[in-house]
Short mmCIF file of C-alpha atoms and ligand atoms in Angstrom, two decimals:
data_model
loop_
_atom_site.label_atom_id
_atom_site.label_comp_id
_atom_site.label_asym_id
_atom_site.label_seq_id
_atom_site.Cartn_x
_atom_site.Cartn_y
_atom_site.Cartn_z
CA UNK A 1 11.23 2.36 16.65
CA UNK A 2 11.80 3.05 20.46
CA UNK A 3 8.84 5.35 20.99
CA UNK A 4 11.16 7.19 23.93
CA UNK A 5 9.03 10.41 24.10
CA UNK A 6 5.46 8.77 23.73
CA UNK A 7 6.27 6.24 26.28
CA UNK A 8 6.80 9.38 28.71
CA UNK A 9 4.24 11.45 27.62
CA UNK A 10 1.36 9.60 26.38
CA UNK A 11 1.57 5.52 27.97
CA UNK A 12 -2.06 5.49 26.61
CA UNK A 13 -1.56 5.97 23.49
CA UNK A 14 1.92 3.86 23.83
CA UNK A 15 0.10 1.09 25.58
CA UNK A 16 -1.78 0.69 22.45
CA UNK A 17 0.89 0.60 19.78
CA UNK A 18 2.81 -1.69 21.95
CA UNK A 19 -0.05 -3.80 22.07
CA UNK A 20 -0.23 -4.05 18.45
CA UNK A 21 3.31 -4.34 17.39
CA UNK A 22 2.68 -7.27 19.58
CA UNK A 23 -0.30 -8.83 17.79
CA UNK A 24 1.41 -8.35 14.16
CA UNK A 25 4.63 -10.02 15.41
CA UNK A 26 3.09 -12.96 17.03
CA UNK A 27 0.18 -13.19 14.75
CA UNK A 28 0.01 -14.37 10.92
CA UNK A 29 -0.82 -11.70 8.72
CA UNK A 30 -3.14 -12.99 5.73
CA UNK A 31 -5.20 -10.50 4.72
CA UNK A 32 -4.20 -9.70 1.16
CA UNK A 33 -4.54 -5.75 1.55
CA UNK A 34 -2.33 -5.33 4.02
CA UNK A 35 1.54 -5.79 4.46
CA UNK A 36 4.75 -4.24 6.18
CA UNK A 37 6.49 -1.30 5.55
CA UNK A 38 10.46 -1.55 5.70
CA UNK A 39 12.04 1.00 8.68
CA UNK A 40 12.75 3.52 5.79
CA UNK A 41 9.53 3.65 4.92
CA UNK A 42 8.38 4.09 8.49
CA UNK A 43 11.07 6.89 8.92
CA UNK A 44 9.86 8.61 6.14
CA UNK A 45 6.53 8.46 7.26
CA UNK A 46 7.12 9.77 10.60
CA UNK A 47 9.35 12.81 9.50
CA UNK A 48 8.70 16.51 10.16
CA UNK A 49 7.49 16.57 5.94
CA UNK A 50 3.63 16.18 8.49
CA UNK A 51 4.29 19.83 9.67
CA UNK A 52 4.14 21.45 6.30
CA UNK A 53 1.40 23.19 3.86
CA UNK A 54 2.03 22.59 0.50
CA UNK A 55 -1.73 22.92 -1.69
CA UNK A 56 -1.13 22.68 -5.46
CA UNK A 57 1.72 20.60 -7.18
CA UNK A 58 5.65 21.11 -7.24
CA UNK A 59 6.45 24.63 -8.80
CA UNK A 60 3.13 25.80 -8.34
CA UNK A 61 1.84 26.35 -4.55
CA UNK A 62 -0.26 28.39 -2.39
CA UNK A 63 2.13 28.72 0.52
CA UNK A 64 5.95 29.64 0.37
CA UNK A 65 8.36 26.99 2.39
CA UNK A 66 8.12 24.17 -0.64
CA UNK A 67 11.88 23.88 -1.48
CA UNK A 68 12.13 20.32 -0.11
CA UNK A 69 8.52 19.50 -0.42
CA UNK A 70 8.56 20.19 -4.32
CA UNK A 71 12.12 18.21 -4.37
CA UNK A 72 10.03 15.23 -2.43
CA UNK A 73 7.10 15.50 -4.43
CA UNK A 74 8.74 15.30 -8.10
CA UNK A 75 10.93 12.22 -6.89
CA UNK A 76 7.66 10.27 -6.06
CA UNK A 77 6.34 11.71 -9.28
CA UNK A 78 9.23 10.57 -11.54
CA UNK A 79 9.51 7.39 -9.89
CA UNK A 80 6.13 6.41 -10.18
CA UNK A 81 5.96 7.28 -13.90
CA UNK A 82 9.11 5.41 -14.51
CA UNK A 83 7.85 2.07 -12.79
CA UNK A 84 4.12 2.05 -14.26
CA UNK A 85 5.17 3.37 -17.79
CA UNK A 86 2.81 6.42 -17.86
CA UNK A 87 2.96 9.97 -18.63
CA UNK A 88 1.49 11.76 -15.45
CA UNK A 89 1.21 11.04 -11.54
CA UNK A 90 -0.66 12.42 -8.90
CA UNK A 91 0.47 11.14 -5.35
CA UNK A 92 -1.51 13.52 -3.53
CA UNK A 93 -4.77 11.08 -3.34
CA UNK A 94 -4.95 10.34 0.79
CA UNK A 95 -5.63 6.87 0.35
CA UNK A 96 -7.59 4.14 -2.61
CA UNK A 97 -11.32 5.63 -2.13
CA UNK A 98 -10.16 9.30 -2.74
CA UNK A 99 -8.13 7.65 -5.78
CA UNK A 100 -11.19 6.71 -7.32
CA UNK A 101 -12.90 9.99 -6.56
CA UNK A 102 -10.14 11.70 -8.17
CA UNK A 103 -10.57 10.41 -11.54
CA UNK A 104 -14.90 10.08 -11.34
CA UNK A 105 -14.51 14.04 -10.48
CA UNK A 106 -12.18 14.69 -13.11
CA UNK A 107 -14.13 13.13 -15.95
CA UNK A 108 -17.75 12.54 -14.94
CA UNK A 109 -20.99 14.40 -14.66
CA UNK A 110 -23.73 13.68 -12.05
CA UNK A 111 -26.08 11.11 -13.69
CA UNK A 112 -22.83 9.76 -15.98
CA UNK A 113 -22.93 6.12 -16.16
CA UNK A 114 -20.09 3.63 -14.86
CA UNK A 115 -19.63 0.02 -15.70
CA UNK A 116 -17.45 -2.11 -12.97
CA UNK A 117 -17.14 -5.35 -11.78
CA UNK A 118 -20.01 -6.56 -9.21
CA UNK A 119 -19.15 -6.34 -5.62
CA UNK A 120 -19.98 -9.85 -4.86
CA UNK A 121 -17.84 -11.36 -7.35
CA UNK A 122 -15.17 -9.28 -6.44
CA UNK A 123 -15.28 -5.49 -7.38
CA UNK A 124 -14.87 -2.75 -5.17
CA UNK A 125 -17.02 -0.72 -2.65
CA UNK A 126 -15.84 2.48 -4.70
CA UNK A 127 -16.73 1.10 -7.49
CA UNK A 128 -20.41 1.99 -6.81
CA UNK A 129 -21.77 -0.48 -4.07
CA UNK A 130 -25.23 0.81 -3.50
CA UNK A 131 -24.25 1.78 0.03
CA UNK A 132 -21.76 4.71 -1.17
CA UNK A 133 -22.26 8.01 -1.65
CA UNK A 134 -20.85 7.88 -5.36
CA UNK A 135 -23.81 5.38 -5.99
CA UNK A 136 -25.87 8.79 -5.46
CA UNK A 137 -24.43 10.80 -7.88
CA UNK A 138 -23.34 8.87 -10.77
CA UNK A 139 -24.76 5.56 -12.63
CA UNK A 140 -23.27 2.60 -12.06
CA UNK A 141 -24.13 -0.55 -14.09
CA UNK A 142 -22.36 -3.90 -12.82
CA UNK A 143 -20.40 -6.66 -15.02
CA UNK A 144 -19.94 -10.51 -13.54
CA UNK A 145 -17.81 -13.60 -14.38
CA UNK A 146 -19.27 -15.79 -16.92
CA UNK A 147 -17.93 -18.73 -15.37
CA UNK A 148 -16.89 -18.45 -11.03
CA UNK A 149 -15.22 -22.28 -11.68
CA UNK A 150 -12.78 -20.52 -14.03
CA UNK A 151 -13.03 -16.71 -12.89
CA UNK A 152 -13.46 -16.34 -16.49
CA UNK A 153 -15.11 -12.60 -16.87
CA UNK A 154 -18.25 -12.65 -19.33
CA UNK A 155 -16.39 -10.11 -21.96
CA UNK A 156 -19.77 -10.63 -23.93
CA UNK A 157 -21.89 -9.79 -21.29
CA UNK A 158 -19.45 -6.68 -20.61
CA UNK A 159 -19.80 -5.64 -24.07
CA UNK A 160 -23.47 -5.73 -24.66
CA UNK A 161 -23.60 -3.47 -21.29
CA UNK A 162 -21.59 -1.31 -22.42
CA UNK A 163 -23.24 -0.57 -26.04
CA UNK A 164 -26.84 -0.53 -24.30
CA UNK A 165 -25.66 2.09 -21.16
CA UNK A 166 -22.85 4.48 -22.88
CA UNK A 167 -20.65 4.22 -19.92
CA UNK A 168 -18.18 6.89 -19.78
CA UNK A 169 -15.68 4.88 -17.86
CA UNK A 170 -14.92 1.58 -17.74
CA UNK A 171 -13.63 0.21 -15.01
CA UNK A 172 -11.18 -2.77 -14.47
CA UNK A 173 -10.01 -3.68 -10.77
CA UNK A 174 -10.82 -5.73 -7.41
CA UNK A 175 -10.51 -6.18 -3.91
CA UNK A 176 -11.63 -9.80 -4.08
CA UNK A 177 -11.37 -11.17 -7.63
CA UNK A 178 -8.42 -14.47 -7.75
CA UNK A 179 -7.43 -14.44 -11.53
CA UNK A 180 -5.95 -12.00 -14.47
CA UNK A 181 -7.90 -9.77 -16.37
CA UNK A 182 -8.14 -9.59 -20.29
CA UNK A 183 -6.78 -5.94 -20.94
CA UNK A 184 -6.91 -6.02 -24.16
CA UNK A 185 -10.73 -6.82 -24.44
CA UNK A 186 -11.45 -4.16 -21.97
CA UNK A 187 -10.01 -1.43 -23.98
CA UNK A 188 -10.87 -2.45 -26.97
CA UNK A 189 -14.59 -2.01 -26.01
CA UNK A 190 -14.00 0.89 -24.03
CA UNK A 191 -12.57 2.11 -27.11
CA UNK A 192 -15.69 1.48 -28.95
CA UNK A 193 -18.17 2.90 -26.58
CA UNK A 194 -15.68 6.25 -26.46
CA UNK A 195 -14.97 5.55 -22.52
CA UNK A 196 -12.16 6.08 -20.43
CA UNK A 197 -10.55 2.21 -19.55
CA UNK A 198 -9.77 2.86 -16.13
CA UNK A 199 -7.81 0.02 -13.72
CA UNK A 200 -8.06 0.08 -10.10
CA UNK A 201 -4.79 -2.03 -9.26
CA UNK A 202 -4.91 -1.17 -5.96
CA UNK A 203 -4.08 -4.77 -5.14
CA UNK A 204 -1.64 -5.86 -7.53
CA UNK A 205 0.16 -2.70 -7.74
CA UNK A 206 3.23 -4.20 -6.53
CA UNK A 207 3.04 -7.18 -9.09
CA UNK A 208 2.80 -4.92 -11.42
CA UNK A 209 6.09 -3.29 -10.73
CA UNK A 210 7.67 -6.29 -10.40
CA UNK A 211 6.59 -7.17 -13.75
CA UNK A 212 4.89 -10.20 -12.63
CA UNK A 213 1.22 -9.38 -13.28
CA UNK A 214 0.08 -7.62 -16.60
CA UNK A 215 0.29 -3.63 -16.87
CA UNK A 216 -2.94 -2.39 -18.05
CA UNK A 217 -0.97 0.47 -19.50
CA UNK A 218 0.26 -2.32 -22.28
CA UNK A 219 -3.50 -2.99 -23.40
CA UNK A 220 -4.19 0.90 -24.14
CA UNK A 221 -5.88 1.73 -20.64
CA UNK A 222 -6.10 5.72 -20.27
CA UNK A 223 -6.22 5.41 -16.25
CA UNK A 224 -4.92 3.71 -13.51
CA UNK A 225 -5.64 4.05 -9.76
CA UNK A 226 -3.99 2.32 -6.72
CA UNK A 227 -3.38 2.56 -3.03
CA UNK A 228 0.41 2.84 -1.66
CA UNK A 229 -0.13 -0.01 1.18
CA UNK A 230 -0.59 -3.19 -0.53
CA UNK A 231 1.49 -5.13 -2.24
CA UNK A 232 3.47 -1.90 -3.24
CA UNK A 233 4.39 -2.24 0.19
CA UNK A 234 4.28 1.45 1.33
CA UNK A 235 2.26 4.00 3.56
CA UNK A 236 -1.30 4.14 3.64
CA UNK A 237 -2.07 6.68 0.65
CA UNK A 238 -3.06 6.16 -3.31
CA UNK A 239 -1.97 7.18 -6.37
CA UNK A 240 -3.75 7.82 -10.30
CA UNK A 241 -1.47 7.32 -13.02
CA UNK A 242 -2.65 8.31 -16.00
CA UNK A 243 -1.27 8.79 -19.99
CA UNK A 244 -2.01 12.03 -22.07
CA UNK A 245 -0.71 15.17 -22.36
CA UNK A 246 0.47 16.46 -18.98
CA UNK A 247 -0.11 20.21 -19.12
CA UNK A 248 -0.24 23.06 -16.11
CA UNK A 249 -3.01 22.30 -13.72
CA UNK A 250 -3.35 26.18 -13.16
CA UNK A 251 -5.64 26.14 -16.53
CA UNK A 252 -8.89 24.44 -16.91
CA UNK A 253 -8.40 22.09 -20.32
CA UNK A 254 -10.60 20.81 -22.66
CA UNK A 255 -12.21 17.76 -21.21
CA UNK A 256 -10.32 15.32 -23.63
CA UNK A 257 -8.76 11.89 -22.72
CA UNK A 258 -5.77 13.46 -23.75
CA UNK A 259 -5.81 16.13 -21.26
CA UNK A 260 -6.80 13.19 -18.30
CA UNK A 261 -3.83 14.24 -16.42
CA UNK A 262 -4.09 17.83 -15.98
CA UNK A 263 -7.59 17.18 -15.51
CA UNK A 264 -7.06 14.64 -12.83
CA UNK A 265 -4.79 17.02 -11.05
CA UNK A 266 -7.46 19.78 -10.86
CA UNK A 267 -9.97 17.25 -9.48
CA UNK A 268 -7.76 16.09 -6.96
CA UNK A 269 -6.36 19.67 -6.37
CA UNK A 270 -8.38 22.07 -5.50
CA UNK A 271 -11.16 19.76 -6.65
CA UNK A 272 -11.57 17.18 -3.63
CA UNK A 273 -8.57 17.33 -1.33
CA UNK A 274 -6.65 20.47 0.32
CA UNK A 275 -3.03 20.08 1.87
CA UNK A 276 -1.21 17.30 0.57
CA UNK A 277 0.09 14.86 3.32
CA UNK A 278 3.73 15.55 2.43
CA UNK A 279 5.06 12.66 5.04
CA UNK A 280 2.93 10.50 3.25
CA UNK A 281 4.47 11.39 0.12
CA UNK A 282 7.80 11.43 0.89
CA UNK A 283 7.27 8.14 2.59
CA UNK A 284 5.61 6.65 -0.52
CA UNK A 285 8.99 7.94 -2.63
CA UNK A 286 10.55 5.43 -0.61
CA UNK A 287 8.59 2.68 -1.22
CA UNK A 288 8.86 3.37 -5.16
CA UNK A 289 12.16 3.51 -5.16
CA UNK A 290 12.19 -0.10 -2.56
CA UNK A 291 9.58 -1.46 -5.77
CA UNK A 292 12.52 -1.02 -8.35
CA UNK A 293 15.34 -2.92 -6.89
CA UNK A 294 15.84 -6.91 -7.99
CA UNK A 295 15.15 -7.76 -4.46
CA UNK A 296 11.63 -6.55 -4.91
CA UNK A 297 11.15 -8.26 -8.07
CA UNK A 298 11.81 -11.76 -6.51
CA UNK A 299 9.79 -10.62 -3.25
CA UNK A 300 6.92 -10.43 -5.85
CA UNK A 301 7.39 -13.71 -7.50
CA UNK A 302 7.67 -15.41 -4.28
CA UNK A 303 4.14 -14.16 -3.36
CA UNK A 304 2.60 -15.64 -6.20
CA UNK A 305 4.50 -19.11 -5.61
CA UNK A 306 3.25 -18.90 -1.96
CA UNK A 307 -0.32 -17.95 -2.99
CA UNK A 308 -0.49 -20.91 -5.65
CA UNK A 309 1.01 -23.18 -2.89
CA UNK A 310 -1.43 -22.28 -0.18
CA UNK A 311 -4.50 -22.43 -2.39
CA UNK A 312 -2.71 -26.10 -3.34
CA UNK A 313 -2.73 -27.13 0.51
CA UNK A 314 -6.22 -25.76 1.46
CA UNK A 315 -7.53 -27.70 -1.68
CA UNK A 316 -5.97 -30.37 -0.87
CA UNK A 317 -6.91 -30.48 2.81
CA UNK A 318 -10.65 -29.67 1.22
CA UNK A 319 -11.05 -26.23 0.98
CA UNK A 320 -13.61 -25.59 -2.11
CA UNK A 321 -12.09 -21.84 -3.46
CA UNK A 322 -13.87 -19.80 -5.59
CA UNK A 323 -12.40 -20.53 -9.35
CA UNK A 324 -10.34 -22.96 -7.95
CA UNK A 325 -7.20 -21.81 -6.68
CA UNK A 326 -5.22 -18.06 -7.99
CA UNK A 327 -3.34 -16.37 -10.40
CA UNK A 328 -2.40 -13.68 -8.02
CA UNK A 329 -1.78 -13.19 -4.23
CA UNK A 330 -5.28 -13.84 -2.98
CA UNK A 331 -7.53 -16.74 -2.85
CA UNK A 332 -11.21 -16.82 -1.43
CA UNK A 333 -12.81 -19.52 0.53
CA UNK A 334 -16.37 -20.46 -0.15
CA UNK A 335 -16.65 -21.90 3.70
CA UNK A 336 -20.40 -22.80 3.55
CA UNK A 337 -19.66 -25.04 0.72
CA UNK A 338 -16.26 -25.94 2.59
CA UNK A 339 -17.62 -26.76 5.62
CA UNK A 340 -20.84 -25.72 6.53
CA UNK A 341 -19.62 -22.96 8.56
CA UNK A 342 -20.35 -19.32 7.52
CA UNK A 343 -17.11 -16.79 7.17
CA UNK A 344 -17.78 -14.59 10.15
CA UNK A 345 -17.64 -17.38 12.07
CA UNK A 346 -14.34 -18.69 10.53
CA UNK A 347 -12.66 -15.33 10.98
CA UNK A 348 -13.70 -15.11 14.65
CA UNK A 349 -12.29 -19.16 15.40
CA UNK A 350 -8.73 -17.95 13.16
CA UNK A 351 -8.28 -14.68 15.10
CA UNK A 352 -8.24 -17.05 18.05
CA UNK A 353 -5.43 -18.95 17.11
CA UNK A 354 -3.30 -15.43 15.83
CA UNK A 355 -4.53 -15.97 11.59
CA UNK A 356 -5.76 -12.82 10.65
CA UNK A 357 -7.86 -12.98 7.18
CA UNK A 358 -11.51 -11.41 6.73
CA UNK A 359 -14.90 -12.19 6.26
CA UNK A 360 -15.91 -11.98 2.48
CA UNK A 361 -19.22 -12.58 0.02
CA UNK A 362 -18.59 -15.43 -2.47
CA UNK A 363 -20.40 -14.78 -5.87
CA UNK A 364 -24.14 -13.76 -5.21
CA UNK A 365 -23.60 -14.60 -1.85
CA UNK A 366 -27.45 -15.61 -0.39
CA UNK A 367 -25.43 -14.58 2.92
CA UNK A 368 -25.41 -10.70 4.14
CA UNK A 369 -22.41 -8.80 4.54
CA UNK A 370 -21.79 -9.03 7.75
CA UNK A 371 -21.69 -12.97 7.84
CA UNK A 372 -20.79 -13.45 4.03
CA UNK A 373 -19.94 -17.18 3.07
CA UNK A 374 -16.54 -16.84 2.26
CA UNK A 375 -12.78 -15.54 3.71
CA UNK A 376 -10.26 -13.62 1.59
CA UNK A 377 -7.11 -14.35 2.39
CA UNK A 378 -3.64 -14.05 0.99
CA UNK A 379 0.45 -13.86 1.35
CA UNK A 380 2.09 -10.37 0.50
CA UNK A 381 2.62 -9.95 4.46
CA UNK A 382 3.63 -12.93 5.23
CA UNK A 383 6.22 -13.09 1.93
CA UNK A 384 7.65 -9.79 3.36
CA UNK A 385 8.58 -11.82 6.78
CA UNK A 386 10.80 -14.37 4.83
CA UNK A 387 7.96 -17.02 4.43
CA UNK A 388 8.08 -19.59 1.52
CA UNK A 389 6.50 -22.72 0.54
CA UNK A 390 6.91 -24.76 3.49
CA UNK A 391 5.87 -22.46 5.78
CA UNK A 392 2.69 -21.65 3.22
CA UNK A 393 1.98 -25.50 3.77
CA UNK A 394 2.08 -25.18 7.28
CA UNK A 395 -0.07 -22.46 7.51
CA UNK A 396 -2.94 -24.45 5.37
CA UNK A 397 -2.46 -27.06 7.86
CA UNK A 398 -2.71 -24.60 10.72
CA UNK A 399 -5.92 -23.31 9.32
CA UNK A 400 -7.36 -26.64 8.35
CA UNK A 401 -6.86 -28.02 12.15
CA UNK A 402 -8.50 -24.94 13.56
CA UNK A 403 -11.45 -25.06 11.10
CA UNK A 404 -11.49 -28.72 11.81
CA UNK A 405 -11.91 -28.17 15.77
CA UNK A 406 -15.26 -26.47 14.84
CA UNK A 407 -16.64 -28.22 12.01
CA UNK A 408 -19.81 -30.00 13.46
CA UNK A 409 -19.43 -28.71 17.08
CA UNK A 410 -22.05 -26.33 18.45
CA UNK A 411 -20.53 -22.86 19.41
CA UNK A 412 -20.54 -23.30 23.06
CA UNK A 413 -19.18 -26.59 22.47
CA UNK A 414 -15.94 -24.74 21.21
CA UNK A 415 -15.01 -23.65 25.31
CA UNK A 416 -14.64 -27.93 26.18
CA UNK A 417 -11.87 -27.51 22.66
CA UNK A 418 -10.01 -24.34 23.57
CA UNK A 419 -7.07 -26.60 24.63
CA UNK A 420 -6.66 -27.64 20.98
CA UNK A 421 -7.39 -24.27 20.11
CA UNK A 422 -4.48 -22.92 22.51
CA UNK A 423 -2.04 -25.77 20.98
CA UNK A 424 -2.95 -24.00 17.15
CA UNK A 425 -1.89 -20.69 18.83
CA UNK A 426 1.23 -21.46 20.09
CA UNK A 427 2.41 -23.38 16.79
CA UNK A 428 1.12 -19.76 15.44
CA UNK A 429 3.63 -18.11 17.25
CA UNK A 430 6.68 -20.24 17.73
CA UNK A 431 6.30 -19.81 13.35
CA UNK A 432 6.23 -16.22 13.59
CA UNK A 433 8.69 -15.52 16.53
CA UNK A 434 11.04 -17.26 13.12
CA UNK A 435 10.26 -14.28 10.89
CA UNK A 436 10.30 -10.89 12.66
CA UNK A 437 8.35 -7.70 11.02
CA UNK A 438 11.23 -6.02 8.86
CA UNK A 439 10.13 -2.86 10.76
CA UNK A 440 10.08 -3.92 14.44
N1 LIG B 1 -10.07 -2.50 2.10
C1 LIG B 1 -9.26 -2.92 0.98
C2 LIG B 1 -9.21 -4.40 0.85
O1 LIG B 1 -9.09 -5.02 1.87
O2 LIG B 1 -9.25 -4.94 -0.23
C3 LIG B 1 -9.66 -2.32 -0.29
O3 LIG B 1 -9.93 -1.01 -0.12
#
């Protein structure tokens, strides 16, 4: 994009996006929840669809005008159905968080009870961290690996909780969790407790698709959430895909699991949310429609072979991860146990160099939040610029050398090293400057 009218009219704001097309060309992009969006998708995203009203669903709207929003609307509908194997979407959620809400609205009570996976060994805020305001209103009860060598999840531990606490969802999904899930086990006690099985896939949506990570919809979950932005590789938004009986959301239902999807739709709309971002939508048709092709397919494999080959080098060069090494496109770094040095601190030296990753709490992290132990990182952006194994290798190499520069060295220390420091950066670059954004 050539940004000729902003330039003119706004250089603040212009300043600033030029800045950051900047950073994301000549930086590396690791963290694992973000990627880039292809020009269509950016197109899309930018149309005139933003101008336009459109509360309710397709067919069935409070404002007149919806000819090409209902057209827009059903195509991301019907493509999402077709590529997740489910009966019912609703693209209106605004992003992953409201996703969640959408489906805790539509099927809880205040005071209901919850079961997900424990923040610190790699659940989701949403998924009732103390700190939100969900935590408030409904129960949450938190299930942990058995084993964090293996990532294995303690399926006995998840079952006992959930005969003892009645959940009435059950609740599969991460942010920060390396490995595959059992499905199967999940439903089948969901089953037996009478709760909804419920996947947040917000990460792995895209592997999904491709067909290289399990669908939870094979295993006999009722519910699936996800955001757009991941590895789907689309505009900030979310999405709940659901199976049941899809029936008009202008009637109230019987609160059945059958009827999840009409009653999902309510809860979204006029539940939670008002106007539909209809640029948003049209812009995540796109990107369902990119997630279909055989070029897609292999874009997903190769992020798993880069993922399994960077956890590889950072092993080898050291690096103790937590279950040692990934099934998927993320890997976390336990960097106390690594190397002494806490993850804040880590993040701050690799932003220095241009490697973006984040700060992140190991498994019952004795650190806070704000300076957890560990880093997330992984490759979905990085895959989307062209990257493959040897570049993966050099990028564990580029990380080990910069970690390496501070291992043992006071902070202030780190100012007599910042010519090593500048010599990481500019390998950064010249790498990057080889693989240009697909949207710049
Ligand atoms: N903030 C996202 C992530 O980084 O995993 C999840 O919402």
């Amino acid at each position: 994009m050539n940004y000729e009218f902003l330039k003119n009219e706004d250089p603040d704001v212009y300043r600033t996006i030029a800045g950051e097309q900047k950073r994301e060309a000549e930086g590396l992009e690791l963290i694992p929840s973000e990627n880039y969006v292809s020009p269509a998708v950016q197109e899309a995203l930018g149309s005139i669809f933003t101008n336009k009203y459109a509360e309710g669903f397709p067919g069935k709207r409070y404002y007149g005008g919806q000819r090409f929003t209902d057209e827009v609307e059903s195509l991301a509908i019907e493509r999402a159905k077709e590529l997740f194997h489910c009966d019912h979407a609703n693209v209106q959620p605004l992003s992953g968080a409201p996703a969640n809400w959408g489906v805790f609205a539509a099927w809880l009570e205040p005071g209901d009870t919850v079961l997900g996976m424990d923040l610190s060994h790699g659940g989701h805020l949403t998924h009732g961290a103390p700190v939100t305001f969900a935590a408030k209103i409904f129960n949450f009860v938190r299930y942990k690996m058995k084993d964090v060598e293996t990532g294995e999840i303690d399926y006995d531990e998840l079952r006992e909780l959930a005969l003892k606490h009645k959940p009435k969802i059950i609740l599969a999904g991460f942010s920060a969790y390396p490995r595959e899930y059992d499905y199967a086990k999940f439903a089948e006690i969901a089953n037996e407790v009478g709760a909804v099985a419920m996947a947040d896939m917000a990460h792995i949506a895209g592997l999904i698709v491709a067909g290289v990570a399990k669908n939870p919809f094979d295993y006999g979950f009722h519910v699936m959430t996800t955001t757009t932005h991941k590895t789907l590789r689309g505009p900030r938004g979310g999405m709940i895909l659901s199976r049941g009986e899809v029936s008009s959301p202008l009637k109230a239902p019987a609160k059945t699991i059958e009827n999840l999807p009409t009653l999902i739709d309510r809860a979204v709309f006029p539940g939670m949310q008002g106007g539909p971002h209809m640029h948003q939508i049209a812009a995540t048709a796109v990107c369902l429609a990119e997630a279909a092709t055989p070029e897609f397919r292999s874009y997903a494999r190769q992020i798993l072979v880069n993922a399994k080959t960077l956890a590889d080098a950072l092993m080898a060069g050291g690096a103790k991860l937590v279950t040692n090494g990934t099934d998927n496109h993320l890997m976390l770094v336990d960097c106390m146990r690594s190397w002494g040095l806490d993850g804040k601190v880590v993040e701050e030296l690799l932003d220095s160099v241009g490697i973006t990753l984040n700060k992140n709490a190991v498994p019952d992290d004795v650190n806070p939040p704000f300076r957890p132990s560990g880093i997330r990182l992984g490759t979905p952006a990085c895959t989307t610029r062209g990257m493959k194994e040897v570049e993966m290798e050099k990028i564990a190499e580029l990380i080990l050398q910069t970690v390496k520069i501070a291992e043992g060295a006071p902070r202030e220390a780190l100012k007599e090293r910042s010519g090593e420091l500048k010599k990481v950066h500019s390998d950064v670059k010249a790498l990057c400057a080889r693989f240009p954004i697909p949207s710049m």
